[in-house]
Every structure is written in structure tokens, then in C-alpha cells.
CSV table of C-alpha atoms and ligand atoms in Angstrom, one decimal:
chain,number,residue,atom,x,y,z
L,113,UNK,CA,-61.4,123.9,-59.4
L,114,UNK,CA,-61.3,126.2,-62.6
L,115,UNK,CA,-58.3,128.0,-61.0
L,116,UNK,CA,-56.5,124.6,-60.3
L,117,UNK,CA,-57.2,123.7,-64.1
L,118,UNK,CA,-56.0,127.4,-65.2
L,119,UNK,CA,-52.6,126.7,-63.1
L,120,UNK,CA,-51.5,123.8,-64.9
L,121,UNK,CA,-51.9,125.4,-68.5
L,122,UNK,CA,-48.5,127.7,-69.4
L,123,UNK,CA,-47.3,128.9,-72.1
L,124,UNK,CA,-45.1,127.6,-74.9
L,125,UNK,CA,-42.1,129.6,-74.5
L,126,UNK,CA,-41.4,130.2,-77.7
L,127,UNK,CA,-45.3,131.2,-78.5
L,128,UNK,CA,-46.8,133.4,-75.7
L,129,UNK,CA,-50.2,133.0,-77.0
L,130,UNK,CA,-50.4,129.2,-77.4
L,131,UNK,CA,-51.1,127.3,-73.7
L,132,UNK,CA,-50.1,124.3,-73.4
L,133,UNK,CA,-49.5,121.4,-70.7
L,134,UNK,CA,-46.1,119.9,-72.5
L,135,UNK,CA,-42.7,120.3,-71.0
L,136,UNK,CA,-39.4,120.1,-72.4
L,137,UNK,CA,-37.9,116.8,-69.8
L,138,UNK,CA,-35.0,118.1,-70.1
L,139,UNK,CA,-34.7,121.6,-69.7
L,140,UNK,CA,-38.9,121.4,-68.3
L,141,UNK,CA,-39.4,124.8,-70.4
L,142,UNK,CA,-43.2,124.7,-71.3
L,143,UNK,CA,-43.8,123.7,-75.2
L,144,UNK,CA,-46.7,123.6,-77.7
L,145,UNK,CA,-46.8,120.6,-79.9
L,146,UNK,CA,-45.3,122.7,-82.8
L,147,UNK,CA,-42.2,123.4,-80.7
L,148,UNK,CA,-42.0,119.4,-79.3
L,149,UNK,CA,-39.7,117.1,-80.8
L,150,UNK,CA,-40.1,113.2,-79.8
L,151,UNK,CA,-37.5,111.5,-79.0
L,152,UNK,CA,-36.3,108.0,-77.2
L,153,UNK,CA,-37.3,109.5,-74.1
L,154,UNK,CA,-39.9,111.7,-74.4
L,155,UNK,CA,-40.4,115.0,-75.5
L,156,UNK,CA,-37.8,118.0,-76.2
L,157,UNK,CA,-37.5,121.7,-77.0
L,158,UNK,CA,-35.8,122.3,-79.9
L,159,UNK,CA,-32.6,124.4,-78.2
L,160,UNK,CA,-32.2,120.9,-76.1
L,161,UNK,CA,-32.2,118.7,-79.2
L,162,UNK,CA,-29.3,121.3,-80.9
L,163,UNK,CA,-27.5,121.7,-77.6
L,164,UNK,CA,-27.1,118.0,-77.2
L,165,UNK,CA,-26.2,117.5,-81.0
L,166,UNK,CA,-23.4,119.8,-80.6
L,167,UNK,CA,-22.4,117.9,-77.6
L,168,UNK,CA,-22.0,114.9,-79.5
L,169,UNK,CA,-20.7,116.2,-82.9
L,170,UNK,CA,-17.7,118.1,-82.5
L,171,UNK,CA,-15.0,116.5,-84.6
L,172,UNK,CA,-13.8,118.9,-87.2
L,173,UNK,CA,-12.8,118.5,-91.0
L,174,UNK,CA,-9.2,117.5,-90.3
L,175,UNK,CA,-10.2,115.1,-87.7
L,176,UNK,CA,-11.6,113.0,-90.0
L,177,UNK,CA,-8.2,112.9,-92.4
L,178,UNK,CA,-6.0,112.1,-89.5
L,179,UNK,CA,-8.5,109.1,-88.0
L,180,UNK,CA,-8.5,107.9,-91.4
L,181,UNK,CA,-4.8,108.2,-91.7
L,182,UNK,CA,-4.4,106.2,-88.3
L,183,UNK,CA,-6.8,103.9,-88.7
L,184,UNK,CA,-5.7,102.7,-92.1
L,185,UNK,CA,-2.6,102.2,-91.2
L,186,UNK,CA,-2.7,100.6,-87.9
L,187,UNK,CA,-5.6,98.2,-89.5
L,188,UNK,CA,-3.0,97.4,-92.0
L,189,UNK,CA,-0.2,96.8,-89.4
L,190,UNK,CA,-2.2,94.6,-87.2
L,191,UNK,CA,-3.8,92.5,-90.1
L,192,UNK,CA,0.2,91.8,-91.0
L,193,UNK,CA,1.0,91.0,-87.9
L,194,UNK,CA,-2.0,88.6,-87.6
L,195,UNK,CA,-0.5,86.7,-90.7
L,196,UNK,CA,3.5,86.8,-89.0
L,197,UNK,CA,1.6,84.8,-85.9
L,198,UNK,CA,1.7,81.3,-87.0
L,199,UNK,CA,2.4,79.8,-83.0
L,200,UNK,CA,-1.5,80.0,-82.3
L,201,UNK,CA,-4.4,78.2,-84.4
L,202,UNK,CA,-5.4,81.2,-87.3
L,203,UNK,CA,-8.9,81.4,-85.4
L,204,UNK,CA,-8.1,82.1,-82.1
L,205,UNK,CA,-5.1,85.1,-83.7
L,206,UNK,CA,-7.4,86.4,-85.6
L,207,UNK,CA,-10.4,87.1,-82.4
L,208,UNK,CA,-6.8,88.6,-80.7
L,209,UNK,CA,-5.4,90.3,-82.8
L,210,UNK,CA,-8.7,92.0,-84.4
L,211,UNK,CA,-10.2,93.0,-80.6
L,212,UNK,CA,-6.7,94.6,-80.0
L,213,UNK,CA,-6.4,96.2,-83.0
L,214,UNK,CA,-9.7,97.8,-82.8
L,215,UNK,CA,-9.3,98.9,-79.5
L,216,UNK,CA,-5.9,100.4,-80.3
L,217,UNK,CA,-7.3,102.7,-83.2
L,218,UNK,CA,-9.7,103.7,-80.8
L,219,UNK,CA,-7.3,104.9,-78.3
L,220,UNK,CA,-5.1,106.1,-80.9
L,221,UNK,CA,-7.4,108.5,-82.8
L,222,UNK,CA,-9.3,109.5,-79.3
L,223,UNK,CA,-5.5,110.7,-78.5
L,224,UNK,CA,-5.1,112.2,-82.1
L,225,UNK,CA,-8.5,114.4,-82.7
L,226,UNK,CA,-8.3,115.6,-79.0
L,227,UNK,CA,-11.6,112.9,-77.9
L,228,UNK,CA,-13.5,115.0,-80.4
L,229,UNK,CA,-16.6,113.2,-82.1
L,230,UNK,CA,-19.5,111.9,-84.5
L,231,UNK,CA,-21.0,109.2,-85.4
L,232,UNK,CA,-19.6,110.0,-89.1
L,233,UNK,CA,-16.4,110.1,-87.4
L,234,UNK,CA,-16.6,106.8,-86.0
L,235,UNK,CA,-17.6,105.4,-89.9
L,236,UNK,CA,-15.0,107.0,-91.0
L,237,UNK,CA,-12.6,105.5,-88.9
L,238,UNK,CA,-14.1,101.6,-89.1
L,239,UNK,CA,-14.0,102.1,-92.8
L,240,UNK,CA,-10.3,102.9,-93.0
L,241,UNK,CA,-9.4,100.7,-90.5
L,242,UNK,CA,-11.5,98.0,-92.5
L,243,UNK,CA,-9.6,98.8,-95.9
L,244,UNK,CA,-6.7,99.0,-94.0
L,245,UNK,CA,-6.6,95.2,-92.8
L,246,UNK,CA,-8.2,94.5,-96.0
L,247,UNK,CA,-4.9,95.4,-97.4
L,248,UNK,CA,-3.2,93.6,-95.7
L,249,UNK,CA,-4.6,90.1,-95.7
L,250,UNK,CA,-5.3,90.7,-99.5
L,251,UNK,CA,-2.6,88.8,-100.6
L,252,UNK,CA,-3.4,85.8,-98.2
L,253,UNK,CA,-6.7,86.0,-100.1
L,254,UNK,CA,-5.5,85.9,-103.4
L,255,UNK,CA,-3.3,83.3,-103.0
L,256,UNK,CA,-5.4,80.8,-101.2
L,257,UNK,CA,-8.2,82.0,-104.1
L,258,UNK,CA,-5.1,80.9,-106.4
L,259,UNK,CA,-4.7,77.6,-105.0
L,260,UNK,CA,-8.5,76.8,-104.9
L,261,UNK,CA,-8.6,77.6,-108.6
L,262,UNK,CA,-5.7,75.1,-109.5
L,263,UNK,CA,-8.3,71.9,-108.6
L,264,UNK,CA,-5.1,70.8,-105.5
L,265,UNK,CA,-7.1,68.5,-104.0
L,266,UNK,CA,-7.6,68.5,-100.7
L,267,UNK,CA,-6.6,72.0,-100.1
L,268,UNK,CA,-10.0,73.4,-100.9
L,269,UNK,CA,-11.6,73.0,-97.1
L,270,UNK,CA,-8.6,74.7,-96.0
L,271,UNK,CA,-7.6,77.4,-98.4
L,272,UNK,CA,-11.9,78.5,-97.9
L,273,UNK,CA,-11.3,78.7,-94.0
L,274,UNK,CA,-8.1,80.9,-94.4
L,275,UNK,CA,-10.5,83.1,-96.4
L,276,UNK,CA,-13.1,83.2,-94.3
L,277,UNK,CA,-11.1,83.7,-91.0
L,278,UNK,CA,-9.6,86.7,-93.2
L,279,UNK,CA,-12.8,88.1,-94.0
L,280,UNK,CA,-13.7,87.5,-90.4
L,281,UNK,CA,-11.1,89.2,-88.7
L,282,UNK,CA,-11.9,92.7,-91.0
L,283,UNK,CA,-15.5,92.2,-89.7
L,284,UNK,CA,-14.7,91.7,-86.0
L,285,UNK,CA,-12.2,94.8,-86.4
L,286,UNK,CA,-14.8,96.9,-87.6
L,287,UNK,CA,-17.7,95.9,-85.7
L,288,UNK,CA,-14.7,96.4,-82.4
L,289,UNK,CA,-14.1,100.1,-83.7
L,290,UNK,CA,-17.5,100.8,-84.2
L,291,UNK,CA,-18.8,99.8,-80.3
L,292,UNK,CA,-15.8,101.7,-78.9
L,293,UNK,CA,-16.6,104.3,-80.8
L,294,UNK,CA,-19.8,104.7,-80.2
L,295,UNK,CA,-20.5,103.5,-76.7
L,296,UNK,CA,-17.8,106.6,-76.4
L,297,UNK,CA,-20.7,108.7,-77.4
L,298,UNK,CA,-24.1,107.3,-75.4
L,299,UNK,CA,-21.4,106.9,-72.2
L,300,UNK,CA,-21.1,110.6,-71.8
I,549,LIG,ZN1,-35.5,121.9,-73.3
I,550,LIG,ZN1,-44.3,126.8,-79.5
């Protein structure tokens, strides 16, 4: 019985004089409490929680110039195509457009940085895009603002929705660019 109880003890890798009964569930090296980091799924040696870092971080400095490059100007391209589109209620271009777009950076910077990643990549790149588009239905904006601040009755209503489905389409593109990017990362 004692020698049962003795056999599940081990001892922390790291520190040969500590005993412990944690494992690393990844790697299953045995680990003291010092050595344990908690995470979503239970605990972790430390080398696991940097290896797996450095899986998922590996876009480099320029990587982050030449998504933003892309991204800014495709988000700008596809917000002025999304105003040329007048065939289709502004709504339903906009949801199009904006899901297209997004997924189109996406594949475009993927391409560009060689599938490298981080999550601050993926800000990065949702923020230019963002700007981008912003950009390019600026002008929409400032107009309708224009007309809305001239008192033309009637035109209110719709001048606000043309803002908003402006304002909508940025968010969409982002919050697109942002799942791709990301699911990218958890999907391994
Ligand atoms: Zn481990
Ligand atoms: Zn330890």
C-alpha cells in the first residue's frame, strides 16, 4: 500500500527534489505547482506553453507592413465598389460586398506573409482594412451628413440609413477579417 502511494509521487522535472503528482497534459512531464501554468484545458509545463506560442506567433516585422498595405487598400477598393453597385438595395450590397471583401484580404495577406501569424497580426490587418473602407465611403458620409444638416425635409430617414449601412458595412468587414483570421489560428 505505502509502495503503491510512493509509485504515484514523481518528480517535477525541472526540480528533482520536489515530488509531486501533477503532469504537464500535454507533453505528461511530471510538474510541481511552481512549474504549472493553468490554462483552458488544464495544466501545462512551461516549454509547452512557449512551444505552442511560437506555433502561433510567427509573423515577422515586415509582415505586418505588407498586411497593412493590402488590407488598406483592398478595404478601400471594395468599399468603392460597394458605392458603384446601385442595381441591388444598399443593404443587401453592403452584407456582399463586406463578407467578400473580408474574406479576400484574408486570402490575400495569408498569400502575402507566407500563412505566417498573430493575433496582433490579425488587428493589424482588420484595422487597416477598417480605415481603408472607411476611406472610401467617407465621402458618402459626409455628404449625406451635408444634406441632413441643410433641414431637406424628408431626406433625413434616408440620408441616416445610408450612414448607418456605411458604418455597418466597415463593422461587418472587420468583424469578417477578424473570424478568418483568427479561426486560422485555433483551426491548426
Ligand atoms: Zn509539457
Ligand atoms: Zn518545478
Amino acid at each position: 500500500m505505502t509502495e503503491e502511494l510512493h509509485d504515484e509521487y514523481q518528480v517535477c522535472y525541472k526540480h528533482p527534489d520536489r515530488k509531486t503528482l501533477l503532469r504537464c497534459n500535454k507533453c505528461g512531464k511530471p510538474i510541481c505547482p511552481e512549474c504549472a501554468v493553468q490554462t483552458p484545458t488544464g495544466y501545462r509545463c512551461k516549454d509547452c506553453i512557449k512551444s505552442q506560442q511560437k506555433v502561433f506567433d510567427t509573423a515577422e516585422g515586415k509582415d505586418y507592413i505588407i498586411g497593412a498595405a493590402i488590407a488598406a487598400v483592398l478595404g478601400f477598393l471594395g468599399a468603392f465598389l460597394f458605392q458603384m453597385i446601385t442595381f441591388l438595395p444598399a443593404y443587401i450590397t453592403a452584407l456582399i460586398i463586406s463578407v467578400a471583401c473580408g474574406r479576400l484580404i484574408c486570402a490575400a495577406v495569408r498569400a502575402a506573409v507566407n500563412k505566417r501569424r498573430s493575433s496582433n497580426l490579425t488587428k493589424t490587418v482588420a484595422a487597416a482594412a477598417g480605415a481603408g473602407a472607411l476611406l472610401g465611403v467617407l465621402q458618402n458620409i459626409i455628404v449625406n451628413i451635408n444634406i441632413m444638416s441643410w433641414g431637406a425635409t424628408g431626406f433625413e430617414l434616408g440620408c441616416l440609413i445610408q450612414i448607418i449601412i456605411d458604418i455597418a458595412y466597415i463593422v461587418i468587414l472587420c468583424g469578417t477579417i477578424l473570424a478568418e483570421m483568427s479561426g486560422m489560428v485555433f483551426r491548426r
